């Protein structure tokens, strides 16, 4: 899509989009009336594109709000961060996405704009087919917003028309009680069903890359119903929910596959830097550009944030040792289980799942043009007067974990820039396969030819894992339902690492406490063995050890490895993390809001 300037019937103000790639010629729409806007397809398109700009998720799947401000990667084994969620100190005031006042309510402000658009497009004089196409895109973003709220709280006030903005009557009209969770999910499904029905499976113009398709809507519905079927919302394991989720994801795969979507041939950085039809994996995309001109700019800082400080990046994203250990060996067997490739911390980097190397950057590893053909060094070394390893090769500031996040970095670029245009892929075809596989396993579809096994095998084959003599790519055969679901969850952790999925996966499966509580995340300390003869015991490893040198030999001769705790106290997720409390100001602002029963109120989020 292109970057444009629009006017909404709500504000009649000129607004600029931020989600799109290019810039159309600016149009003077300041004097347009609502009738002129919604009776003309060009100006309607400007309005619908504004909805994209206000609602599309950013890198790491961020949609703003309380949880994303902490970084969901800091809430799991992926990375380390101290916050109320992992420390077990949440209160009802902690998650404010539902809005604490009429003026501090970004979710419902966006929903109001969407509802206003839907009202006005339906009142316009455009052809019915054109209206449906535009309205379907608005329905998608309304569903998206309500799903974000339902994930946090369960049922929320369900507002489907624009309410009055001023006056006592409007104030009373806005005191909407919470709808049952089941009703909110039913509305989300209804909105997405309209998208699937009225949106094309492909948009004909290259400029429309990133616009919602019927396949993207179907895939998102599959994600929604998978969440609703999961233990967080479905503690009694109502099998009809799993069947509905299975059917939705099956439909999504069918639509997508029939229209050229498939697993991208490679799992490397090119998946993130390839745009258009060539990127068969990209189902739902947020487009960016690399412009630094204010009027045109829609760049992101992810690439700069991922690169090490030693090459002028920010070095902000540092995976933990536990994340590195989650990747299996080259034969697909877990570390410490594989007999063909025995695991040792001393050679943690050796004979791993190829996704290990495309996700993580590590001491001694190569990294495309990012390091100018050199190896990355994150080791510590001694000074002559010190008895501890208190120096690091990373002169600016060391990685706290020994690792950097490599995934999605444009490895053709030799230097970082704040103005990167790499797109964010919110839904990949691989996720849709995993969603379907999980539903199939829950329905006891356990044969190798059924979707659970078949989709895991397809993803592992694409990754480059060895097939093995049984052709199962490291999977264990004849797994029962529970173990096969667990296999899907492990694959999600690896395949979708740092894509904003892990926290929500653990949460919807109610695995936060059993997986993380009582643990501390660790960094890998790589220490240069001391020779005791140099002014500083800092051998010329960085200068002389080229990428062609044997990494095994370098590690054996030079390094000792150990772990260090990154957390000062054990992780302690509360049971209240599964449905967050409604803040006091929100309840004071709307006397009809009820608190969740998980936080002492009468509202049951499971109804």
XYZ file of C-alpha atoms in Angstrom:
607
model
C 0.000 0.000 0.000
C 1.006 3.610 -0.380
C 1.404 6.342 2.144
C -1.417 8.843 1.736
C -3.181 11.720 3.432
C -6.808 11.355 4.413
C -9.723 13.044 6.060
C -12.084 11.264 8.403
C -15.732 12.142 8.761
C -15.141 12.162 12.490
C -12.545 14.924 12.580
C -12.505 16.434 9.077
C -8.785 16.908 9.618
C -5.910 16.076 7.338
C -4.075 13.028 8.684
C -1.100 11.102 7.354
C -0.640 7.370 7.223
C 2.410 5.599 8.558
C 1.981 2.050 7.385
C 2.590 2.343 3.693
C 5.494 2.220 1.319
C 5.168 5.152 -1.019
C 3.499 8.540 -1.176
C 0.634 9.489 -3.417
C 0.267 13.055 -4.535
C -1.158 14.971 -1.608
C -4.768 15.980 -1.992
C -6.391 19.055 -0.505
C -9.322 17.420 1.237
C -9.702 19.922 4.044
C -12.966 21.264 2.652
C -14.547 17.912 1.756
C -17.905 17.002 3.272
C -18.792 13.547 4.559
C -21.044 13.015 1.537
C -18.208 13.799 -0.834
C -15.845 11.460 0.989
C -18.064 8.410 1.213
C -19.578 8.748 -2.232
C -16.177 8.593 -3.911
C -14.028 5.461 -3.943
C -10.769 7.419 -3.993
C -11.476 9.317 -0.793
C -12.983 6.218 0.841
C -9.725 4.407 0.122
C -7.826 7.196 1.868
C -10.009 6.678 4.913
C -9.695 2.913 5.013
C -5.933 3.216 4.671
C -5.949 5.418 7.752
C -7.519 2.518 9.650
C -4.541 0.397 8.642
C -2.097 3.009 9.880
C -3.795 3.206 13.266
C -4.137 -0.509 13.923
C -1.378 -2.497 12.242
C 1.011 -4.221 14.657
C 4.678 -3.311 14.642
C 7.842 -5.329 15.166
C 7.535 -8.122 17.750
C 3.775 -7.941 17.124
C 3.493 -4.804 19.232
C 0.074 -3.188 19.322
C 0.957 -0.742 22.080
C -0.478 -0.996 25.564
C 0.773 -2.225 28.907
C 2.220 -5.602 27.983
C 3.891 -4.602 24.746
C 5.587 -1.679 26.483
C 7.443 -4.267 28.566
C 8.357 -6.259 25.447
C 6.737 -9.691 25.363
C 10.148 -11.259 24.697
C 11.119 -10.104 28.220
C 8.220 -12.084 29.716
C 9.481 -15.536 28.687
C 12.728 -17.481 28.221
C 13.482 -15.497 25.067
C 15.105 -12.565 26.853
C 15.407 -11.071 30.329
C 13.616 -8.142 31.842
C 12.426 -7.296 35.333
C 8.803 -6.160 35.381
C 5.578 -6.617 37.320
C 4.535 -9.577 35.225
C 7.522 -11.815 35.959
C 8.029 -10.518 39.509
C 4.502 -11.392 40.592
C 3.618 -7.847 41.641
C 0.713 -7.086 39.310
C -2.265 -5.203 40.686
C -5.584 -4.243 39.140
C -3.914 -0.985 38.078
C -1.198 -2.646 35.966
C -2.916 -3.290 32.623
C -4.665 -0.157 31.407
C -5.459 -1.060 27.782
C -9.198 -0.936 28.430
C -8.806 2.795 29.060
C -8.879 4.743 32.299
C -10.895 7.716 31.046
C -12.633 9.037 27.977
C -9.466 10.885 27.015
C -7.076 8.012 27.790
C -8.712 5.219 25.876
C -6.674 4.414 22.742
C -8.358 1.067 22.044
C -11.903 2.433 22.062
C -10.840 5.623 20.326
C -9.642 3.470 17.442
C -12.787 1.363 17.561
C -14.859 4.555 17.403
C -13.055 5.650 14.230
C -13.681 2.222 12.720
C -17.371 2.292 13.669
C -17.703 5.792 12.225
C -16.186 4.625 8.960
C -18.583 1.655 8.812
C -21.595 3.881 9.463
C -20.607 6.394 6.798
C -19.526 3.932 4.106
C -22.840 2.122 4.427
C -24.707 5.429 4.113
C -22.805 6.381 0.956
C -23.835 5.860 -2.636
C -21.019 3.617 -3.854
C -21.834 0.337 -5.560
C -22.693 -2.350 -3.019
C -19.747 -4.534 -4.016
C -17.338 -1.616 -3.538
C -18.891 -0.808 -0.167
C -18.477 -4.395 0.987
C -14.845 -4.490 -0.042
C -14.036 -1.363 1.942
C -16.234 -2.276 4.902
C -14.672 -5.745 5.137
C -11.263 -4.178 5.754
C -12.723 -2.069 8.560
C -14.394 -5.148 10.031
C -10.992 -6.830 10.153
C -9.462 -4.065 12.240
C -12.457 -3.963 14.573
C -12.073 -7.703 15.103
C -8.348 -7.206 15.637
C -8.927 -4.557 18.320
C -11.573 -6.538 20.189
C -9.397 -9.650 20.128
C -6.549 -7.675 21.713
C -8.895 -6.562 24.497
C -10.503 -9.985 24.983
C -7.083 -11.613 25.317
C -6.340 -9.318 28.233
C -9.601 -9.157 30.153
C -12.139 -11.575 28.723
C -15.436 -9.849 27.947
C -15.334 -6.081 27.407
C -17.931 -3.448 26.463
C -18.979 -4.295 22.929
C -19.634 -1.094 20.996
C -20.546 -1.473 17.324
C -21.803 2.021 16.475
C -20.170 5.418 17.088
C -21.512 6.795 20.348
C -22.209 10.451 20.968
C -19.157 12.547 21.768
C -20.487 15.319 24.023
C -23.314 16.060 26.441
C -24.914 14.299 29.402
C -26.926 11.978 27.162
C -23.757 10.883 25.368
C -22.064 10.308 28.710
C -24.880 8.037 29.878
C -24.884 6.238 26.545
C -21.192 5.456 26.991
C -21.722 3.598 30.287
C -21.790 0.257 28.500
C -21.419 -2.875 30.650
C -19.050 -5.681 29.773
C -20.375 -8.212 27.291
C -19.836 -11.878 28.030
C -16.561 -13.205 26.691
C -18.453 -15.650 24.467
C -20.399 -12.754 22.938
C -17.233 -10.789 22.199
C -15.637 -13.777 20.485
C -18.839 -14.365 18.508
C -18.715 -10.755 17.281
C -15.052 -11.091 16.331
C -15.910 -14.192 14.332
C -18.844 -12.430 12.649
C -16.641 -9.526 11.577
C -13.973 -11.862 10.229
C -16.539 -13.984 8.397
C -17.509 -10.828 6.495
C -13.859 -10.258 5.623
C -13.449 -13.786 4.296
C -16.632 -13.449 2.240
C -16.013 -10.062 0.662
C -12.245 -9.632 0.372
C -10.208 -10.965 -2.553
C -7.775 -13.819 -2.071
C -5.227 -11.624 -3.855
C -5.173 -7.927 -4.602
C -4.389 -7.275 -8.271
C -2.070 -4.290 -7.818
C 1.466 -4.451 -6.465
C 0.750 -1.252 -4.549
C -1.833 -3.152 -2.498
C 0.758 -5.506 -0.993
C -0.051 -5.661 2.729
C -3.779 -5.106 2.303
C -5.989 -7.666 4.057
C -6.954 -10.667 1.926
C -9.569 -13.332 2.523
C -6.735 -15.714 3.368
C -5.274 -13.332 5.949
C -8.707 -12.888 7.542
C -9.193 -16.658 7.597
C -5.768 -17.122 9.181
C -6.527 -14.522 11.825
C -9.863 -16.192 12.564
C -7.933 -19.432 12.986
C -5.693 -17.723 15.559
C -8.715 -16.261 17.362
C -10.580 -19.572 17.605
C -7.408 -21.426 18.602
C -7.083 -19.003 21.524
C -10.745 -19.433 22.453
C -10.350 -23.226 22.406
C -7.210 -23.162 24.558
C -7.254 -23.873 28.332
C -7.210 -20.192 29.332
C -10.692 -19.720 27.856
C -11.739 -23.375 27.729
C -10.847 -25.054 31.046
C -13.474 -27.778 30.573
C -11.960 -28.615 27.156
C -15.163 -28.203 25.159
C -14.227 -30.232 22.081
C -16.583 -28.251 19.837
C -14.286 -25.251 20.225
C -11.320 -27.276 19.027
C -13.373 -28.470 16.076
C -14.334 -24.900 15.190
C -10.692 -23.829 15.431
C -9.613 -26.790 13.321
C -12.195 -25.975 10.645
C -11.178 -22.297 10.575
C -7.475 -23.075 10.223
C -8.197 -25.748 7.617
C -10.122 -23.150 5.615
C -7.245 -20.700 5.974
C -4.697 -23.209 4.676
C -7.003 -24.082 1.769
C -7.505 -20.438 0.732
C -3.856 -19.527 1.149
C -2.483 -22.597 -0.607
C -4.811 -22.103 -3.558
C -3.467 -18.583 -4.000
C 0.254 -19.143 -3.972
C 1.019 -19.021 -0.261
C 3.393 -21.654 1.074
C 6.433 -22.071 3.264
C 9.132 -19.711 2.015
C 11.983 -21.793 0.578
C 14.530 -20.451 3.078
C 14.331 -19.600 6.761
C 17.052 -16.921 6.565
C 16.807 -13.113 6.627
C 15.504 -12.966 3.042
C 12.102 -14.058 4.330
C 11.873 -10.651 6.007
C 13.358 -8.543 3.227
C 11.433 -10.063 0.298
C 8.207 -8.267 -0.609
C 5.247 -8.987 -2.834
C 4.187 -12.289 -4.350
C 7.723 -13.667 -4.074
C 7.282 -13.852 -0.312
C 4.945 -16.824 -0.143
C 5.185 -16.935 3.660
C 3.873 -13.415 4.337
C 0.147 -13.711 5.110
C -0.415 -10.538 7.154
C 2.178 -7.791 6.737
C 2.856 -4.325 8.118
C 4.765 -2.405 5.470
C 7.563 0.045 6.230
C 9.772 2.342 4.185
C 13.254 3.685 4.814
C 12.477 7.360 4.292
C 13.756 9.918 6.777
C 11.678 12.778 5.359
C 8.931 13.657 7.826
C 6.135 13.746 5.277
C 7.071 10.342 3.906
C 8.712 8.595 6.840
C 7.481 5.221 7.977
C 10.641 3.455 9.054
C 11.384 1.229 12.017
C 14.340 0.879 14.353
C 14.409 -2.906 14.686
C 17.463 -3.540 12.494
C 19.530 -0.959 14.344
C 18.354 -2.326 17.689
C 19.402 -5.873 16.863
C 22.953 -5.151 15.667
C 25.784 -5.241 18.234
C 27.162 -2.029 19.636
C 30.571 -3.080 18.319
C 29.303 -2.295 14.806
C 27.381 0.829 15.886
C 24.075 -0.882 16.529
C 22.091 -0.604 19.743
C 22.517 -4.227 20.823
C 19.102 -4.096 22.486
C 17.867 -7.635 21.874
C 19.898 -10.268 23.699
C 18.538 -13.841 23.777
C 19.140 -15.947 26.866
C 21.059 -19.191 27.164
C 17.711 -20.948 27.720
C 16.524 -19.700 24.333
C 19.651 -21.083 22.686
C 19.123 -24.422 24.418
C 15.537 -24.660 23.138
C 16.758 -25.296 19.595
C 17.281 -28.985 18.874
C 20.326 -30.569 17.313
C 20.806 -30.997 13.569
C 18.902 -34.305 13.651
C 15.900 -32.596 15.253
C 16.406 -34.262 18.616
C 16.511 -32.077 21.731
C 19.879 -31.044 23.129
C 21.029 -33.624 25.702
C 18.816 -36.248 24.009
C 20.405 -36.676 20.583
C 22.776 -39.628 20.416
C 24.107 -38.648 16.995
C 25.018 -35.121 18.102
C 25.793 -35.101 21.841
C 25.363 -31.639 23.331
C 28.024 -29.874 25.361
C 27.939 -26.317 26.659
C 31.565 -26.014 25.555
C 30.430 -26.407 21.938
C 26.882 -25.083 22.298
C 26.961 -23.776 18.727
C 27.846 -27.071 17.073
C 25.508 -29.332 15.034
C 22.338 -27.390 15.819
C 18.997 -26.979 14.071
C 19.734 -24.536 11.199
C 17.226 -22.124 12.744
C 19.648 -21.704 15.658
C 22.079 -19.976 13.314
C 19.518 -17.741 11.602
C 17.929 -16.671 14.900
C 20.946 -16.126 17.150
C 24.314 -14.443 16.756
C 26.976 -15.847 19.080
C 30.645 -15.694 20.002
C 32.699 -16.730 16.986
C 29.766 -16.867 14.612
C 29.598 -15.135 11.242
C 26.807 -12.741 10.313
C 26.663 -11.802 6.640
C 27.810 -8.275 5.847
C 26.822 -7.077 9.315
C 30.341 -7.838 10.594
C 32.180 -7.185 7.373
C 33.050 -10.850 6.928
C 34.549 -11.126 10.437
C 33.449 -13.213 13.348
C 31.381 -11.857 16.230
C 33.248 -11.901 19.531
C 31.456 -11.581 22.853
C 34.062 -13.153 25.146
C 35.593 -11.720 28.321
C 39.316 -11.534 29.077
C 41.648 -10.700 31.972
C 43.889 -7.728 32.501
C 47.388 -8.310 33.865
C 46.496 -6.775 37.223
C 43.141 -8.453 37.669
C 42.218 -11.865 38.913
C 38.861 -11.812 37.149
C 37.733 -11.532 33.576
C 36.651 -7.913 33.672
C 37.247 -6.840 30.096
C 35.258 -7.671 27.017
C 35.954 -7.544 23.324
C 32.797 -5.451 23.008
C 34.383 -2.170 23.947
C 31.216 -0.064 23.791
C 29.026 -2.328 25.921
C 28.842 -6.090 26.125
C 25.870 -8.324 25.426
C 24.493 -9.258 28.818
C 23.786 -12.785 27.614
C 26.578 -13.589 25.146
C 24.052 -13.584 22.300
C 22.401 -11.151 19.915
C 19.164 -11.522 17.972
C 19.923 -12.161 14.321
C 16.427 -12.874 13.036
C 15.098 -10.359 10.526
C 18.267 -8.270 10.272
C 19.037 -7.236 6.695
C 22.388 -8.930 6.224
C 23.110 -7.161 2.975
C 23.606 -3.922 4.923
C 27.106 -3.324 6.255
C 26.115 -0.623 8.716
C 23.011 0.038 10.817
C 20.576 2.805 10.160
C 17.631 4.133 12.113
C 15.647 4.365 8.891
C 14.956 0.734 7.996
C 12.088 -0.363 5.783
C 12.016 -4.066 6.646
C 8.397 -5.200 6.875
C 6.889 -6.903 9.898
C 5.147 -10.227 9.154
C 2.430 -10.620 11.753
C 1.094 -13.915 10.386
C 3.368 -16.328 8.560
C 2.179 -19.358 6.651
C 4.187 -21.474 9.107
C 2.060 -20.193 11.990
C -1.128 -21.187 10.185
C 0.261 -24.716 9.728
C 1.152 -24.856 13.426
C -2.282 -23.562 14.431
C -3.904 -26.273 12.350
C -1.523 -28.917 13.684
C -2.303 -28.054 17.295
C -6.046 -28.282 16.669
C -5.618 -31.610 14.893
C -3.668 -33.042 17.826
C -6.354 -31.859 20.262
C -8.906 -33.712 18.129
C -6.835 -36.922 18.326
C -5.786 -36.752 14.696
C -2.526 -38.493 15.492
C -1.510 -40.304 12.296
C 1.671 -39.240 10.507
C -0.483 -38.162 7.563
C -2.715 -35.979 9.766
C -1.984 -32.278 10.110
C -0.128 -32.336 13.446
C 2.673 -34.613 12.305
C 2.506 -33.600 8.649
C 2.796 -29.874 9.327
C 5.604 -30.311 11.859
C 7.495 -32.397 9.336
C 6.962 -29.808 6.582
C 8.276 -26.999 8.776
C 11.291 -29.008 9.953
C 12.087 -30.122 6.433
C 12.053 -26.517 5.239
C 14.333 -25.580 8.147
C 16.946 -28.064 6.984
C 16.757 -30.594 9.821
C 17.947 -34.072 8.886
C 15.144 -36.423 7.842
C 16.423 -39.464 9.727
C 15.848 -43.053 8.705
C 12.179 -42.818 9.736
C 11.528 -39.594 7.816
C 10.211 -37.864 10.936
C 12.869 -35.126 11.064
C 13.673 -35.783 14.694
C 10.096 -36.151 15.921
C 9.148 -39.151 18.025
C 6.684 -41.462 16.325
C 3.335 -42.659 17.680
C 2.892 -39.817 20.145
C -0.359 -39.560 22.033
C -2.468 -36.410 22.136
C -0.761 -34.745 25.110
C 2.758 -35.355 23.853
C 1.924 -34.333 20.297
C 0.410 -31.042 21.505
C 3.605 -30.499 23.510
C 5.651 -31.157 20.351
C 3.675 -28.478 18.518
C 4.278 -26.032 21.359
C 8.030 -26.703 21.291
C 8.042 -26.137 17.548
C 6.208 -22.839 17.977
C 8.861 -21.715 20.464
C 11.616 -22.395 17.913
C 9.988 -21.465 14.611
C 8.280 -18.313 15.901
C 11.023 -17.199 18.302
C 10.999 -13.444 18.963
C 7.910 -12.949 16.796
C 5.695 -11.901 19.698
C 4.014 -15.300 20.043
C 5.697 -17.157 22.933
C 4.143 -15.244 25.846
C 0.647 -15.479 24.401
C 1.130 -19.190 23.653
C 2.159 -19.976 27.234
C -0.659 -17.819 28.534
C -3.469 -19.309 26.441
C -2.277 -22.842 27.337
C -2.011 -21.774 31.025
C 1.631 -22.808 31.078
C 3.213 -19.624 32.431
C 3.534 -20.905 35.984
C 4.522 -24.495 35.234
C 7.047 -23.457 32.590
C 8.660 -20.379 34.137
C 7.903 -20.012 37.836
C 10.816 -20.776 40.116
C 13.379 -20.307 37.350
C 15.955 -17.664 36.530
C 17.095 -16.801 33.050
C 20.810 -17.104 32.331
C 23.461 -15.576 30.151
C 26.395 -17.486 28.700
C 29.774 -16.224 29.929
C 32.579 -17.014 27.503
C 35.924 -16.415 29.154
C 39.300 -16.312 27.443
C 41.742 -18.668 29.139
C 44.475 -16.665 30.891
C 48.064 -17.017 29.716
C 49.570 -14.717 32.332
C 52.307 -13.487 30.042
C 50.839 -10.543 28.201
C 50.295 -6.958 29.295
C 46.686 -7.863 28.884
C 45.576 -11.435 28.417
C 43.737 -10.497 25.272
C 45.092 -12.585 22.464
C 44.823 -11.315 18.933
C 41.774 -13.490 18.416
C 39.607 -10.750 16.990
C 42.267 -9.657 14.532
C 43.635 -13.026 13.442
C 40.785 -15.545 13.733
C 39.124 -15.207 10.359
C 35.774 -16.639 9.417
C 37.675 -19.410 7.618
C 39.352 -20.568 10.834
C 38.080 -23.622 12.685
C 35.678 -22.441 15.353
C 36.024 -25.731 17.201
C 39.788 -25.255 17.418
C 39.383 -21.682 18.603
C 36.995 -22.716 21.379
C 39.072 -25.697 22.475
C 42.285 -23.680 22.709
C 40.973 -20.455 24.144
C 37.650 -20.463 25.999
C 36.010 -21.604 29.218
C 32.208 -21.340 29.377
C 29.885 -20.838 32.344
C 26.436 -19.450 33.134
C 25.402 -16.345 35.042
C 21.940 -15.606 36.404
C 20.277 -12.635 34.744
C 17.339 -12.465 37.141
C 17.892 -11.354 40.726
C 14.918 -13.422 41.887
C 12.918 -16.328 40.564
C 10.183 -15.711 38.019
C 6.804 -15.698 39.747
C 3.799 -15.347 37.464
C 0.512 -14.871 39.331
C -2.687 -16.749 38.530
C -4.195 -13.323 37.802
C -2.048 -13.085 34.659
C -4.628 -15.106 32.749
C -7.284 -12.393 33.040
C -6.052 -8.984 34.109
C -7.817 -6.675 36.508
C -9.872 -3.665 35.429
C -8.151 -0.490 36.720
C -9.911 1.560 39.379
C -10.093 4.643 37.156
C -11.795 2.602 34.440
C -14.476 1.445 36.858
C -14.864 4.950 38.285
C -15.311 6.275 34.763
C -17.955 3.644 33.925
C -20.019 2.509 36.897
C -21.398 -0.387 34.845
C -17.992 -2.053 34.497
C -17.499 -5.064 36.752
C -14.186 -6.362 38.035
C -12.981 -9.846 37.038
C -13.600 -12.548 39.615
C -9.885 -13.376 39.426
C -9.312 -9.974 41.070
C -12.153 -9.995 43.612
C -15.048 -8.874 41.403
C -18.269 -10.531 40.173
C -17.477 -10.755 36.427
C -16.733 -14.271 35.167
C -14.442 -14.040 32.107
C -15.137 -17.679 31.254
C -18.801 -17.098 30.407
